[in-house]
Amino acid sequence: MPDAPSAALLLSAVLFSIGTFGVLTRRGAITILMSIELMLNAGNLALISVSRSLPGGGADGQVLALFVLAIAAAEAAVGLGLVIALFRLKGSIDIDLARLLRW
Amino acid sequence: MIPLALLGAMTSLQTIVLGLIALVAIIAALGVVLHRNPVVQGLFLVLNLLAIAGLYALLGAYFFAVIQVLVYAGAVMVLIIFVIMLLNLQPAARGGSGLTPVFFAFVLGLALVSLLVRAGRSFAPPEAALAEGFGSVAQMGSSLFMGYFYPFEVISLALVAAMAGAILFAKRDLEG
Amino acid sequence: MLPYLILIPLAPLTGFLLVGLLGSMGLIDDRWSHRIAVSASALACILSIGVAVDFSGGLDDCQTLVAASPDAYELVLGDENEAARFEVTYWEWLPLGEVSLRGWDEHHTRLANLNVGWTFSVDALTIIMLLVVSFVGTLIHIYSIGYMAGEAGYYRFFCYLNLFMTMMLTLVLGGNLLVMFVGWEGVGLCSYLLIGFYYDQVFDKESGLTCADAGRKAFITNRIGDFGFLLGGLLLIVTFGSVDFSEIAGMINASSAFWYGTPLLTGIGILLFVGATGKSAQVPLYVWLPDAMAGPTPVSALIHAATMVTAGVYMLARMSALFWHAPGAMFVVAVVGCLTAVFAATMGMAQYDIKKVLAYSTVSQLGFMFLGAGVGAFVAAIFHLMTHAFFKACLFLGSGSVIARAGHSNDMRLYGGLKKWMPITFATYLVATLAITGLPLLSGFMSKDEILARSLFSTRGFFWLWVFGVIGAVMTSFYMFRSVWMTFLGENRSPEKVRENLKESPRTMTWVLVILATGAAFLGLLGIPGGVSNLVGLGDINWLEHHLHPVVAARGVVAMASHGHATEAGLAEHGPAVSEHGDVAAEHGAVGSEPGNVAAGHEGVRAGHQAEDVLREGLSVHPTMGQEWALFFLAAGVFALGLLLAFWSYGNNAARAKALEPKLTYVRRLLYRKWFVDEIYDALVLKPFWGLSRFFAGFDQRVVDGAVNFSAAATELTGQVMKLFQTGVVRHYAVWLLSGAVFLIWIMTK
C-alpha cells in the first residue's frame, strides 16, 4: 500500500510527462515556458519526497530543490526576456517563427 | 487512472487529502498544457503550484511549502502573467500544431510516464520516522550556509547573470 | 698566426655575408662587391701564409698557448709515430656524450665518447691545401673582376665565390670527418649555385640542357656519391667510436696487424671512395663535370679544376692510415683512377668546346691523382693536385680570356690563329699546356711521372696500371696540343664581326694568367722526384716528400711496405716489430678468449697470418739507375708522341686534316658523343627512375590522395546526412532531447 512519498513520486512522474507533452505540442513561447516550469516542479516534488526517506535528516533534497527553484526563477526571467525580444521582432510569440538557425 | 487506483486503496484522512491534492495538481497541469488562453493557462499554473505547495506541507517540508507559495506562485507567476498582459496575447488559434507533434508527444509522454512510474515503484523508501526538524527553517539554513555554501554563492551569481541577460534581451535599444 | 686559425674561413664568410646582404639590398655597386670579396679572399690567403710560416717555424711557440687551455688545444710536435699537428676545438658542436656503439659483432660493443667538437687541425697536408686554395682562389677572384665585368648578378657571383672559399677552407681545415663533411657539402652547394649562375640560359643546344639543369645534374650526381660518403662515415663511427682523423689513425696504427685487410676497413675505404668519385668526378659519376662547364669560366677554373674536385684526393690522403690498412680499397681506387684517366682522355680528344676539352682533361688528371693515391703514392697525388691546380686554372682562365674576346663562343672550330691578337694569353696557355703534357722539368712532368713510376714500382701498383697510365698521358699530350693548334695557331676561322673586335684581355686578367703560368712552370721544383734528381747527381732534394711524408706515411706493421726499400737488413730490423705485432694479435686473441669466445681467438690467429702477409709486402722492387733513365726518356717520349700526333692531324697541313676526317668519322662521333655514356645513363638509370617516380606519383595520387579524399568525402557525406537534423525548429530538437532522455532512463532502469 503506497504511502505519501511514493504517491508524490508517482505524481511527479505524471506531472513531468504532462509538462513534456506541453513542450512538444504547443507553439506559444509562454506556454512552453510554463510547461517547463511544470516539469521543474515535478522534479522538485520528486526531490522533496525522496529526501524525506534519506538518512541524514533529509536536508539535501530540500537544498537541491531550492537551487532548482532559483534556477527556475532565473530561467523564467531570461526566457521571458527572450519572449519579449521575439515578440518585438516577429509580432508574435510563435516559436516556429524563430527557425533561421538551420542548414 | 493511477490516482483513482490509488484512491481506492487509501483509507485514512491523510490519504484522501493527498488524493485530492494530486487530482487538483493533475487537472491544473492539464489545464496549463491544453488551454488556449494564456491568461487562463497562467492561472492554472498558479493552481498547480499551490497544490504542490500543499503536497510539500503534507510531506512535512513546511519551509519549502512557504517558499513555493512566495517565490513560485507569487513572484515568478506574477512575472509571467505580467508579460502575458504586457504582450496582450490572444488565445492560440484552433488546430494548433497538427497531428504529428501530438503523436510524438503522446508516445514520448507515455513512454516517459511508464518508465518513471516503474522507476518510482522500484524505489522502496525505508519506513523510518521523520527526522527531527525536517523541513524547518533552522535545518535549511544550517544546510545552506554550511554544507552548501559555495553552490549557494554560485547560484546567486547565476541569478545576477540571468538578470543581466534578461535586461539585455528585453531592452529595446542598447545604445539608449 | 696559428691561434687565429678560425679567421681563415671567417674572412670569406664575412665577405659572403657583406656582399650578399648589401648587394641584394642594392646598397653597394659592382666595384664595392669585388673590393670586399677580393680583400676577404686575400685576407684568407695572407692568414694562410702566416699559418704556414708559423707551422714551419716549429710549434714550440704554441706550447704556452696549449698549456693555458689544454682542453681546447692539442699539439703534437711530431715523431716517428705521428706527424706534427696543431689542433683547436672551438666549441662543443655535437655533444653526444657517452654513446654505446655496436661493433661488427656483439663482442665489440663498447662505450665511446662521441663529443664531436668544431675542430680545426693543421698539419703539413693542411698547409699545402690551404696555400693552394687560398692563393689560387684569390687570383681567380681578381681575374673575375675583368671577366665578369658588366654581367647581371655581379655581386651574386662574388658572394657565392666567397661562400665557396669559406666552405673549401672549412673542408681543408676540418679536424674531424663531420667538420670536413660540412665543408664537403658546402662546396657542393656553391658548385650547384655557380654552375646554374646563368640559370636562364641554354647550355647545350644539342640536348637542350639549360644551365640550371647542369647545376641540378651536378648536385644530384654528387648526392649519389655523398650517400656513399655518409655510409662510410657512419661505418667509421660505429667501428671506431670517433670521427677525429688523428684518433682514428692512431687506433688503426696502434693495432695494425689486427686491422690490416679486414673487410670492415675495406668497406669503409670503398664507401668513402664512392664519395670521392662523386665530388672528384671519377668513373662512373664523372658525368656532371663536363656539364658543369655551364658555369662562368672562373668558376670552372676554381671549383671544377683547381680546388673542389680535388677534395676527394685530399680526403683520401687525410684517411691514408685507413687506406694503407685496406689494400682492397686501395686497389679499387687505383683501378678506378686509371680507368678514369684513360676513359676521360679519349673523350677529351674529340670535343670541339674548348671548356669541355679542359673538363675531360680535368677528369683525366683527377684519375691520375687517384691512381697515385691508390698505389700508395699519396705525396705524389697531392703534388699532382697542387701542380694541376696551377696549370689547369691557368688553362681555364686562358680559355676564359679567349671566350670573352671571341664573341662568347666556346667552339674551337671558330677560333684559330688567335696568338696574333692575344699574345699573353697564348704564351701562358702554351706554358700551362707544356706543363700538363709533361715537358721534362716542368711541373706536370714531375708530378705525373712520379705517379706513373710509383704505379709501376710500388707494392700496391702493377704493370697494367702503368701501361694504361702511359696511354692516358699520350692522349693528354695529344688533346692539349690539339686545343693549342685549333685555338691559337693556323688560320683564323672566326666570323668577320668577331675578328674585328679581337684583342688582348684587360690587365687584371692577364697578370693573373702570368702568375699562374709561372707557378705551372716552376712549382714542380718543390717535389723533384728522387729518381730524377738522382740522375743528375743532386741526391734526394724532394722538399714536398720530406714535408708531407710524415702525414701520409704508412705506419704500424705495413710501415716497411711504404718505402719499398725493404732490404734484408730492413727485414731483420723490422723482424722484432712484426713479432711484436704478432704479440698484439695474440693479445687480441686473449682478450677475445676471456669471455670464452672462440671466434675472437680465431681472429687473433688470422691477425697473426696477416702479419706474415705484411712482411711479404715489404719485399718491393726499387728501380735501378737504368730503369730510372728509361722512365725519364719514356716520359719525354710520351710528351713528344702526343705533340707529333697533334701536329700531324691539326698542324700546318689543313688538307691532311680534311682528308683524315671521313676515315675517323665513326671513332670521332663515338668520342664526340662521349661513348654515349649520357645516353646509357639515361636509358639505364634515368628512364627507370622516371618510371618508378611516375609509378609512385600515381600511387600517391590515387592511393594516398584517395585515402585522404575518401575520408574527406565520408566526412562530408556524414555532414550532409546529419545536417537534415538541424531543422531550426526548436520543437524537433526537444523531441530528440527527450528521446535521448527516455532512452537513457530505459537503459538505467532496465
mmCIF file with all atom_site columns, N, CA, C and O in Angstrom, chain A residues 2-3 11 17-18 25-27 31 37-38 41 44 52 57-58 62 66 69 72 88 93, chain B residues 6 33 35 41 48-49 56 59 68 71-72 89 97 113 127 134 139-140 144 170-172:
data_model
loop_
_atom_site.group_PDB
_atom_site.id
_atom_site.type_symbol
_atom_site.label_atom_id
_atom_site.label_alt_id
_atom_site.label_comp_id
_atom_site.label_asym_id
_atom_site.label_entity_id
_atom_site.label_seq_id
_atom_site.pdbx_PDB_ins_code
_atom_site.Cartn_x
_atom_site.Cartn_y
_atom_site.Cartn_z
_atom_site.occupancy
_atom_site.B_iso_or_equiv
_atom_site.pdbx_formal_charge
_atom_site.auth_seq_id
_atom_site.auth_comp_id
_atom_site.auth_asym_id
_atom_site.auth_atom_id
_atom_site.pdbx_PDB_model_num
ATOM 1   N N  . PRO A 1 2   ? 0.680  2.045  -0.999  1.00 0.00 ? 2   PRO A N  1
ATOM 2   C CA . PRO A 1 2   ? 1.580  3.195  -1.151  1.00 0.00 ? 2   PRO A CA 1
ATOM 3   C C  . PRO A 1 2   ? 1.363  4.235  -0.078  1.00 0.00 ? 2   PRO A C  1
ATOM 4   O O  . PRO A 1 2   ? 0.231  4.535  0.279   1.00 0.00 ? 2   PRO A O  1
ATOM 5   N N  . ASP A 1 3   ? 2.476  4.782  0.443   1.00 0.00 ? 3   ASP A N  1
ATOM 6   C CA . ASP A 1 3   ? 2.384  5.860  1.404   1.00 0.00 ? 3   ASP A CA 1
ATOM 7   C C  . ASP A 1 3   ? 2.550  7.204  0.700   1.00 0.00 ? 3   ASP A C  1
ATOM 8   O O  . ASP A 1 3   ? 2.640  7.251  -0.534  1.00 0.00 ? 3   ASP A O  1
ATOM 9   N N  . LEU A 1 11  ? 3.100  10.993 -8.663  1.00 0.00 ? 11  LEU A N  1
ATOM 10  C CA . LEU A 1 11  ? 2.506  12.240 -9.143  1.00 0.00 ? 11  LEU A CA 1
ATOM 11  C C  . LEU A 1 11  ? 3.519  13.069 -9.903  1.00 0.00 ? 11  LEU A C  1
ATOM 12  O O  . LEU A 1 11  ? 3.223  13.644 -10.960 1.00 0.00 ? 11  LEU A O  1
ATOM 13  N N  . SER A 1 17  ? 5.545  14.292 -17.238 1.00 0.00 ? 17  SER A N  1
ATOM 14  C CA . SER A 1 17  ? 5.132  13.865 -18.572 1.00 0.00 ? 17  SER A CA 1
ATOM 15  C C  . SER A 1 17  ? 4.144  14.847 -19.177 1.00 0.00 ? 17  SER A C  1
ATOM 16  O O  . SER A 1 17  ? 4.200  15.144 -20.370 1.00 0.00 ? 17  SER A O  1
ATOM 17  N N  . ILE A 1 18  ? 3.240  15.386 -18.333 1.00 0.00 ? 18  ILE A N  1
ATOM 18  C CA . ILE A 1 18  ? 2.298  16.379 -18.858 1.00 0.00 ? 18  ILE A CA 1
ATOM 19  C C  . ILE A 1 18  ? 3.048  17.613 -19.338 1.00 0.00 ? 18  ILE A C  1
ATOM 20  O O  . ILE A 1 18  ? 2.785  18.149 -20.419 1.00 0.00 ? 18  ILE A O  1
ATOM 21  N N  . THR A 1 25  ? 3.972  19.885 -27.851 1.00 0.00 ? 25  THR A N  1
ATOM 22  C CA . THR A 1 25  ? 2.823  20.154 -28.718 1.00 0.00 ? 25  THR A CA 1
ATOM 23  C C  . THR A 1 25  ? 2.523  21.631 -28.912 1.00 0.00 ? 25  THR A C  1
ATOM 24  O O  . THR A 1 25  ? 2.009  22.005 -29.960 1.00 0.00 ? 25  THR A O  1
ATOM 25  N N  . ARG A 1 26  ? 2.818  22.473 -27.966 1.00 0.00 ? 26  ARG A N  1
ATOM 26  C CA . ARG A 1 26  ? 2.386  23.867 -28.075 1.00 0.00 ? 26  ARG A CA 1
ATOM 27  C C  . ARG A 1 26  ? 3.411  24.710 -28.795 1.00 0.00 ? 26  ARG A C  1
ATOM 28  O O  . ARG A 1 26  ? 4.606  24.417 -28.779 1.00 0.00 ? 26  ARG A O  1
ATOM 29  N N  . ARG A 1 27  ? 2.870  25.792 -29.436 1.00 0.00 ? 27  ARG A N  1
ATOM 30  C CA . ARG A 1 27  ? 3.769  26.658 -30.191 1.00 0.00 ? 27  ARG A CA 1
ATOM 31  C C  . ARG A 1 27  ? 3.995  28.000 -29.522 1.00 0.00 ? 27  ARG A C  1
ATOM 32  O O  . ARG A 1 27  ? 4.937  28.703 -29.855 1.00 0.00 ? 27  ARG A O  1
ATOM 33  N N  . THR A 1 31  ? 3.607  29.469 -23.304 1.00 0.00 ? 31  THR A N  1
ATOM 34  C CA . THR A 1 31  ? 3.052  28.178 -22.909 1.00 0.00 ? 31  THR A CA 1
ATOM 35  C C  . THR A 1 31  ? 4.166  27.173 -22.699 1.00 0.00 ? 31  THR A C  1
ATOM 36  O O  . THR A 1 31  ? 4.171  26.403 -21.742 1.00 0.00 ? 31  THR A O  1
ATOM 37  N N  . GLU A 1 37  ? 8.174  25.078 -16.520 1.00 0.00 ? 37  GLU A N  1
ATOM 38  C CA . GLU A 1 37  ? 8.024  25.279 -15.073 1.00 0.00 ? 37  GLU A CA 1
ATOM 39  C C  . GLU A 1 37  ? 7.344  24.063 -14.440 1.00 0.00 ? 37  GLU A C  1
ATOM 40  O O  . GLU A 1 37  ? 7.725  23.626 -13.350 1.00 0.00 ? 37  GLU A O  1
ATOM 41  N N  . LEU A 1 38  ? 6.370  23.535 -15.162 1.00 0.00 ? 38  LEU A N  1
ATOM 42  C CA . LEU A 1 38  ? 5.693  22.323 -14.679 1.00 0.00 ? 38  LEU A CA 1
ATOM 43  C C  . LEU A 1 38  ? 6.687  21.191 -14.464 1.00 0.00 ? 38  LEU A C  1
ATOM 44  O O  . LEU A 1 38  ? 6.689  20.511 -13.429 1.00 0.00 ? 38  LEU A O  1
ATOM 45  N N  . ASN A 1 41  ? 8.892  21.743 -11.522 1.00 0.00 ? 41  ASN A N  1
ATOM 46  C CA . ASN A 1 41  ? 8.175  21.483 -10.301 1.00 0.00 ? 41  ASN A CA 1
ATOM 47  C C  . ASN A 1 41  ? 8.042  20.004 -10.023 1.00 0.00 ? 41  ASN A C  1
ATOM 48  O O  . ASN A 1 41  ? 8.159  19.560 -8.869  1.00 0.00 ? 41  ASN A O  1
ATOM 49  N N  . ASN A 1 44  ? 11.171 18.935 -8.581  1.00 0.00 ? 44  ASN A N  1
ATOM 50  C CA . ASN A 1 44  ? 11.268 19.363 -7.194  1.00 0.00 ? 44  ASN A CA 1
ATOM 51  C C  . ASN A 1 44  ? 10.483 18.434 -6.265  1.00 0.00 ? 44  ASN A C  1
ATOM 52  O O  . ASN A 1 44  ? 10.953 18.059 -5.196  1.00 0.00 ? 44  ASN A O  1
ATOM 53  N N  . ARG A 1 52  ? 13.039 12.922 2.064   1.00 0.00 ? 52  ARG A N  1
ATOM 54  C CA . ARG A 1 52  ? 12.426 12.606 3.342   1.00 0.00 ? 52  ARG A CA 1
ATOM 55  C C  . ARG A 1 52  ? 12.904 11.254 3.864   1.00 0.00 ? 52  ARG A C  1
ATOM 56  O O  . ARG A 1 52  ? 13.131 11.097 5.061   1.00 0.00 ? 52  ARG A O  1
ATOM 57  N N  . GLY A 1 57  ? 18.827 13.377 7.923   1.00 0.00 ? 57  GLY A N  1
ATOM 58  C CA . GLY A 1 57  ? 17.905 14.464 8.201   1.00 0.00 ? 57  GLY A CA 1
ATOM 59  C C  . GLY A 1 57  ? 17.115 14.941 7.018   1.00 0.00 ? 57  GLY A C  1
ATOM 60  O O  . GLY A 1 57  ? 16.163 15.674 7.136   1.00 0.00 ? 57  GLY A O  1
ATOM 61  N N  . GLY A 1 58  ? 17.560 14.572 5.774   1.00 0.00 ? 58  GLY A N  1
ATOM 62  C CA . GLY A 1 58  ? 16.793 14.903 4.590   1.00 0.00 ? 58  GLY A CA 1
ATOM 63  C C  . GLY A 1 58  ? 16.874 16.348 4.154   1.00 0.00 ? 58  GLY A C  1
ATOM 64  O O  . GLY A 1 58  ? 16.033 16.828 3.417   1.00 0.00 ? 58  GLY A O  1
ATOM 65  N N  . GLN A 1 62  ? 16.004 19.054 -0.030  1.00 0.00 ? 62  GLN A N  1
ATOM 66  C CA . GLN A 1 62  ? 15.360 20.371 0.021   1.00 0.00 ? 62  GLN A CA 1
ATOM 67  C C  . GLN A 1 62  ? 16.273 21.463 -0.515  1.00 0.00 ? 62  GLN A C  1
ATOM 68  O O  . GLN A 1 62  ? 15.851 22.370 -1.229  1.00 0.00 ? 62  GLN A O  1
ATOM 69  N N  . LEU A 1 66  ? 15.735 23.844 -3.606  1.00 0.00 ? 66  LEU A N  1
ATOM 70  C CA . LEU A 1 66  ? 15.857 25.299 -3.522  1.00 0.00 ? 66  LEU A CA 1
ATOM 71  C C  . LEU A 1 66  ? 16.684 25.845 -4.693  1.00 0.00 ? 66  LEU A C  1
ATOM 72  O O  . LEU A 1 66  ? 16.348 26.859 -5.311  1.00 0.00 ? 66  LEU A O  1
ATOM 73  N N  . LEU A 1 69  ? 14.709 25.791 -7.751  1.00 0.00 ? 69  LEU A N  1
ATOM 74  C CA . LEU A 1 69  ? 13.775 26.910 -7.709  1.00 0.00 ? 69  LEU A CA 1
ATOM 75  C C  . LEU A 1 69  ? 14.462 28.199 -8.165  1.00 0.00 ? 69  LEU A C  1
ATOM 76  O O  . LEU A 1 69  ? 13.915 28.972 -8.979  1.00 0.00 ? 69  LEU A O  1
ATOM 77  N N  . ALA A 1 72  ? 15.024 28.058 -11.750 1.00 0.00 ? 72  ALA A N  1
ATOM 78  C CA . ALA A 1 72  ? 13.761 28.223 -12.460 1.00 0.00 ? 72  ALA A CA 1
ATOM 79  C C  . ALA A 1 72  ? 13.396 29.692 -12.537 1.00 0.00 ? 72  ALA A C  1
ATOM 80  O O  . ALA A 1 72  ? 12.935 30.179 -13.587 1.00 0.00 ? 72  ALA A O  1
ATOM 81  N N  . ARG A 1 88  ? 8.894  41.326 -30.221 1.00 0.00 ? 88  ARG A N  1
ATOM 82  C CA . ARG A 1 88  ? 9.239  42.602 -30.827 1.00 0.00 ? 88  ARG A CA 1
ATOM 83  C C  . ARG A 1 88  ? 9.701  42.402 -32.269 1.00 0.00 ? 88  ARG A C  1
ATOM 84  O O  . ARG A 1 88  ? 9.422  43.196 -33.154 1.00 0.00 ? 88  ARG A O  1
ATOM 85  N N  . ILE A 1 93  ? 4.547  35.380 -30.718 1.00 0.00 ? 93  ILE A N  1
ATOM 86  C CA . ILE A 1 93  ? 5.474  34.577 -29.921 1.00 0.00 ? 93  ILE A CA 1
ATOM 87  C C  . ILE A 1 93  ? 5.446  33.110 -30.360 1.00 0.00 ? 93  ILE A C  1
ATOM 88  O O  . ILE A 1 93  ? 5.828  32.217 -29.614 1.00 0.00 ? 93  ILE A O  1
ATOM 89  N N  . LEU B 2 6   ? -5.082 4.542  -6.868  1.00 0.00 ? 6   LEU B N  1
ATOM 90  C CA . LEU B 2 6   ? -4.508 4.765  -5.558  1.00 0.00 ? 6   LEU B CA 1
ATOM 91  C C  . LEU B 2 6   ? -5.602 5.087  -4.539  1.00 0.00 ? 6   LEU B C  1
ATOM 92  O O  . LEU B 2 6   ? -5.582 4.614  -3.411  1.00 0.00 ? 6   LEU B O  1
ATOM 93  N N  . VAL B 2 33  ? -1.397 22.875 -20.028 1.00 0.00 ? 33  VAL B N  1
ATOM 94  C CA . VAL B 2 33  ? -0.901 22.353 -21.293 1.00 0.00 ? 33  VAL B CA 1
ATOM 95  C C  . VAL B 2 33  ? -1.943 22.472 -22.398 1.00 0.00 ? 33  VAL B C  1
ATOM 96  O O  . VAL B 2 33  ? -1.615 22.738 -23.553 1.00 0.00 ? 33  VAL B O  1
ATOM 97  N N  . HIS B 2 35  ? -5.124 24.389 -22.387 1.00 0.00 ? 35  HIS B N  1
ATOM 98  C CA . HIS B 2 35  ? -5.953 25.569 -22.603 1.00 0.00 ? 35  HIS B CA 1
ATOM 99  C C  . HIS B 2 35  ? -5.303 26.501 -23.596 1.00 0.00 ? 35  HIS B C  1
ATOM 100 O O  . HIS B 2 35  ? -4.081 26.581 -23.710 1.00 0.00 ? 35  HIS B O  1
ATOM 101 N N  . GLN B 2 41  ? -4.129 29.788 -18.768 1.00 0.00 ? 41  GLN B N  1
ATOM 102 C CA . GLN B 2 41  ? -3.012 28.851 -18.560 1.00 0.00 ? 41  GLN B CA 1
ATOM 103 C C  . GLN B 2 41  ? -2.200 29.260 -17.342 1.00 0.00 ? 41  GLN B C  1
ATOM 104 O O  . GLN B 2 41  ? -1.858 28.451 -16.483 1.00 0.00 ? 41  GLN B O  1
ATOM 105 N N  . ASN B 2 48  ? -1.749 24.819 -9.908  1.00 0.00 ? 48  ASN B N  1
ATOM 106 C CA . ASN B 2 48  ? -0.862 23.651 -9.848  1.00 0.00 ? 48  ASN B CA 1
ATOM 107 C C  . ASN B 2 48  ? 0.226  23.855 -8.806  1.00 0.00 ? 48  ASN B C  1
ATOM 108 O O  . ASN B 2 48  ? 0.513  22.981 -7.978  1.00 0.00 ? 48  ASN B O  1
ATOM 109 N N  . LEU B 2 49  ? 0.834  25.040 -8.836  1.00 0.00 ? 49  LEU B N  1
ATOM 110 C CA . LEU B 2 49  ? 1.918  25.313 -7.904  1.00 0.00 ? 49  LEU B CA 1
ATOM 111 C C  . LEU B 2 49  ? 1.423  25.293 -6.461  1.00 0.00 ? 49  LEU B C  1
ATOM 112 O O  . LEU B 2 49  ? 2.096  24.769 -5.558  1.00 0.00 ? 49  LEU B O  1
ATOM 113 N N  . TYR B 2 56  ? 3.797  19.579 -0.428  1.00 0.00 ? 56  TYR B N  1
ATOM 114 C CA . TYR B 2 56  ? 5.022  19.754 0.345   1.00 0.00 ? 56  TYR B CA 1
ATOM 115 C C  . TYR B 2 56  ? 4.695  19.781 1.831   1.00 0.00 ? 56  TYR B C  1
ATOM 116 O O  . TYR B 2 56  ? 5.353  19.124 2.647   1.00 0.00 ? 56  TYR B O  1
ATOM 117 N N  . LEU B 2 59  ? 3.973  16.565 3.121   1.00 0.00 ? 59  LEU B N  1
ATOM 118 C CA . LEU B 2 59  ? 5.166  15.725 3.254   1.00 0.00 ? 59  LEU B CA 1
ATOM 119 C C  . LEU B 2 59  ? 6.033  16.186 4.415   1.00 0.00 ? 59  LEU B C  1
ATOM 120 O O  . LEU B 2 59  ? 7.044  15.566 4.724   1.00 0.00 ? 59  LEU B O  1
ATOM 121 N N  . GLN B 2 68  ? 7.659  27.927 -1.820  1.00 0.00 ? 68  GLN B N  1
ATOM 122 C CA . GLN B 2 68  ? 6.973  27.621 -3.084  1.00 0.00 ? 68  GLN B CA 1
ATOM 123 C C  . GLN B 2 68  ? 5.868  28.645 -3.329  1.00 0.00 ? 68  GLN B C  1
ATOM 124 O O  . GLN B 2 68  ? 5.750  29.196 -4.417  1.00 0.00 ? 68  GLN B O  1
ATOM 125 N N  . VAL B 2 71  ? 7.732  32.411 -3.661  1.00 0.00 ? 71  VAL B N  1
ATOM 126 C CA . VAL B 2 71  ? 8.591  32.656 -4.823  1.00 0.00 ? 71  VAL B CA 1
ATOM 127 C C  . VAL B 2 71  ? 7.907  32.234 -6.112  1.00 0.00 ? 71  VAL B C  1
ATOM 128 O O  . VAL B 2 71  ? 7.810  32.999 -7.065  1.00 0.00 ? 71  VAL B O  1
ATOM 129 N N  . TYR B 2 72  ? 7.417  30.980 -6.100  1.00 0.00 ? 72  TYR B N  1
ATOM 130 C CA . TYR B 2 72  ? 6.877  30.433 -7.353  1.00 0.00 ? 72  TYR B CA 1
ATOM 131 C C  . TYR B 2 72  ? 5.507  30.991 -7.664  1.00 0.00 ? 72  TYR B C  1
ATOM 132 O O  . TYR B 2 72  ? 5.334  31.769 -8.604  1.00 0.00 ? 72  TYR B O  1
ATOM 133 N N  . LEU B 2 89  ? -1.436 38.999 -25.309 1.00 0.00 ? 89  LEU B N  1
ATOM 134 C CA . LEU B 2 89  ? -1.516 37.806 -26.143 1.00 0.00 ? 89  LEU B CA 1
ATOM 135 C C  . LEU B 2 89  ? -2.951 37.361 -26.326 1.00 0.00 ? 89  LEU B C  1
ATOM 136 O O  . LEU B 2 89  ? -3.747 37.357 -25.386 1.00 0.00 ? 89  LEU B O  1
ATOM 137 N N  . SER B 2 97  ? -0.899 22.765 -33.562 1.00 0.00 ? 97  SER B N  1
ATOM 138 C CA . SER B 2 97  ? 0.344  22.369 -34.234 1.00 0.00 ? 97  SER B CA 1
ATOM 139 C C  . SER B 2 97  ? 0.209  21.070 -35.023 1.00 0.00 ? 97  SER B C  1
ATOM 140 O O  . SER B 2 97  ? 1.212  20.460 -35.338 1.00 0.00 ? 97  SER B O  1
ATOM 141 N N  . VAL B 2 113 ? 6.211  8.461  -18.781 1.00 0.00 ? 113 VAL B N  1
ATOM 142 C CA . VAL B 2 113 ? 5.463  8.243  -17.551 1.00 0.00 ? 113 VAL B CA 1
ATOM 143 C C  . VAL B 2 113 ? 5.568  6.789  -17.111 1.00 0.00 ? 113 VAL B C  1
ATOM 144 O O  . VAL B 2 113 ? 5.752  6.492  -15.941 1.00 0.00 ? 113 VAL B O  1
ATOM 145 N N  . GLU B 2 127 ? 10.832 2.514  5.928   1.00 0.00 ? 127 GLU B N  1
ATOM 146 C CA . GLU B 2 127 ? 9.770  3.059  6.797   1.00 0.00 ? 127 GLU B CA 1
ATOM 147 C C  . GLU B 2 127 ? 10.381 3.636  8.058   1.00 0.00 ? 127 GLU B C  1
ATOM 148 O O  . GLU B 2 127 ? 10.359 3.048  9.121   1.00 0.00 ? 127 GLU B O  1
ATOM 149 N N  . PHE B 2 134 ? 12.824 18.107 10.356  1.00 0.00 ? 134 PHE B N  1
ATOM 150 C CA . PHE B 2 134 ? 12.762 18.032 8.903   1.00 0.00 ? 134 PHE B CA 1
ATOM 151 C C  . PHE B 2 134 ? 11.875 19.148 8.371   1.00 0.00 ? 134 PHE B C  1
ATOM 152 O O  . PHE B 2 134 ? 10.763 19.368 8.844   1.00 0.00 ? 134 PHE B O  1
ATOM 153 N N  . GLN B 2 139 ? 16.983 23.891 9.894   1.00 0.00 ? 139 GLN B N  1
ATOM 154 C CA . GLN B 2 139 ? 17.673 22.836 9.133   1.00 0.00 ? 139 GLN B CA 1
ATOM 155 C C  . GLN B 2 139 ? 18.123 23.350 7.778   1.00 0.00 ? 139 GLN B C  1
ATOM 156 O O  . GLN B 2 139 ? 19.279 23.205 7.379   1.00 0.00 ? 139 GLN B O  1
ATOM 157 N N  . MET B 2 140 ? 17.198 24.005 7.090   1.00 0.00 ? 140 MET B N  1
ATOM 158 C CA . MET B 2 140 ? 17.523 24.547 5.758   1.00 0.00 ? 140 MET B CA 1
ATOM 159 C C  . MET B 2 140 ? 18.654 25.554 5.849   1.00 0.00 ? 140 MET B C  1
ATOM 160 O O  . MET B 2 140 ? 19.606 25.536 5.056   1.00 0.00 ? 140 MET B O  1
ATOM 161 N N  . LEU B 2 144 ? 22.219 25.187 4.092   1.00 0.00 ? 144 LEU B N  1
ATOM 162 C CA . LEU B 2 144 ? 22.581 26.092 3.004   1.00 0.00 ? 144 LEU B CA 1
ATOM 163 C C  . LEU B 2 144 ? 23.900 26.809 3.286   1.00 0.00 ? 144 LEU B C  1
ATOM 164 O O  . LEU B 2 144 ? 24.757 26.918 2.407   1.00 0.00 ? 144 LEU B O  1
ATOM 165 N N  . ALA B 2 170 ? 15.523 42.068 -23.182 1.00 0.00 ? 170 ALA B N  1
ATOM 166 C CA . ALA B 2 170 ? 14.249 42.774 -23.225 1.00 0.00 ? 170 ALA B CA 1
ATOM 167 C C  . ALA B 2 170 ? 14.404 44.241 -23.583 1.00 0.00 ? 170 ALA B C  1
ATOM 168 O O  . ALA B 2 170 ? 13.439 44.877 -23.998 1.00 0.00 ? 170 ALA B O  1
ATOM 169 N N  . LYS B 2 171 ? 15.596 44.744 -23.433 1.00 0.00 ? 171 LYS B N  1
ATOM 170 C CA . LYS B 2 171 ? 15.784 46.167 -23.708 1.00 0.00 ? 171 LYS B CA 1
ATOM 171 C C  . LYS B 2 171 ? 15.605 46.454 -25.195 1.00 0.00 ? 171 LYS B C  1
ATOM 172 O O  . LYS B 2 171 ? 16.091 45.713 -26.051 1.00 0.00 ? 171 LYS B O  1
ATOM 173 N N  . ARG B 2 172 ? 14.908 47.529 -25.507 1.00 0.00 ? 172 ARG B N  1
ATOM 174 C CA . ARG B 2 172 ? 14.569 47.800 -26.897 1.00 0.00 ? 172 ARG B CA 1
ATOM 175 C C  . ARG B 2 172 ? 15.807 48.230 -27.685 1.00 0.00 ? 172 ARG B C  1
ATOM 176 O O  . ARG B 2 172 ? 16.042 47.803 -28.801 1.00 0.00 ? 172 ARG B O  1
#
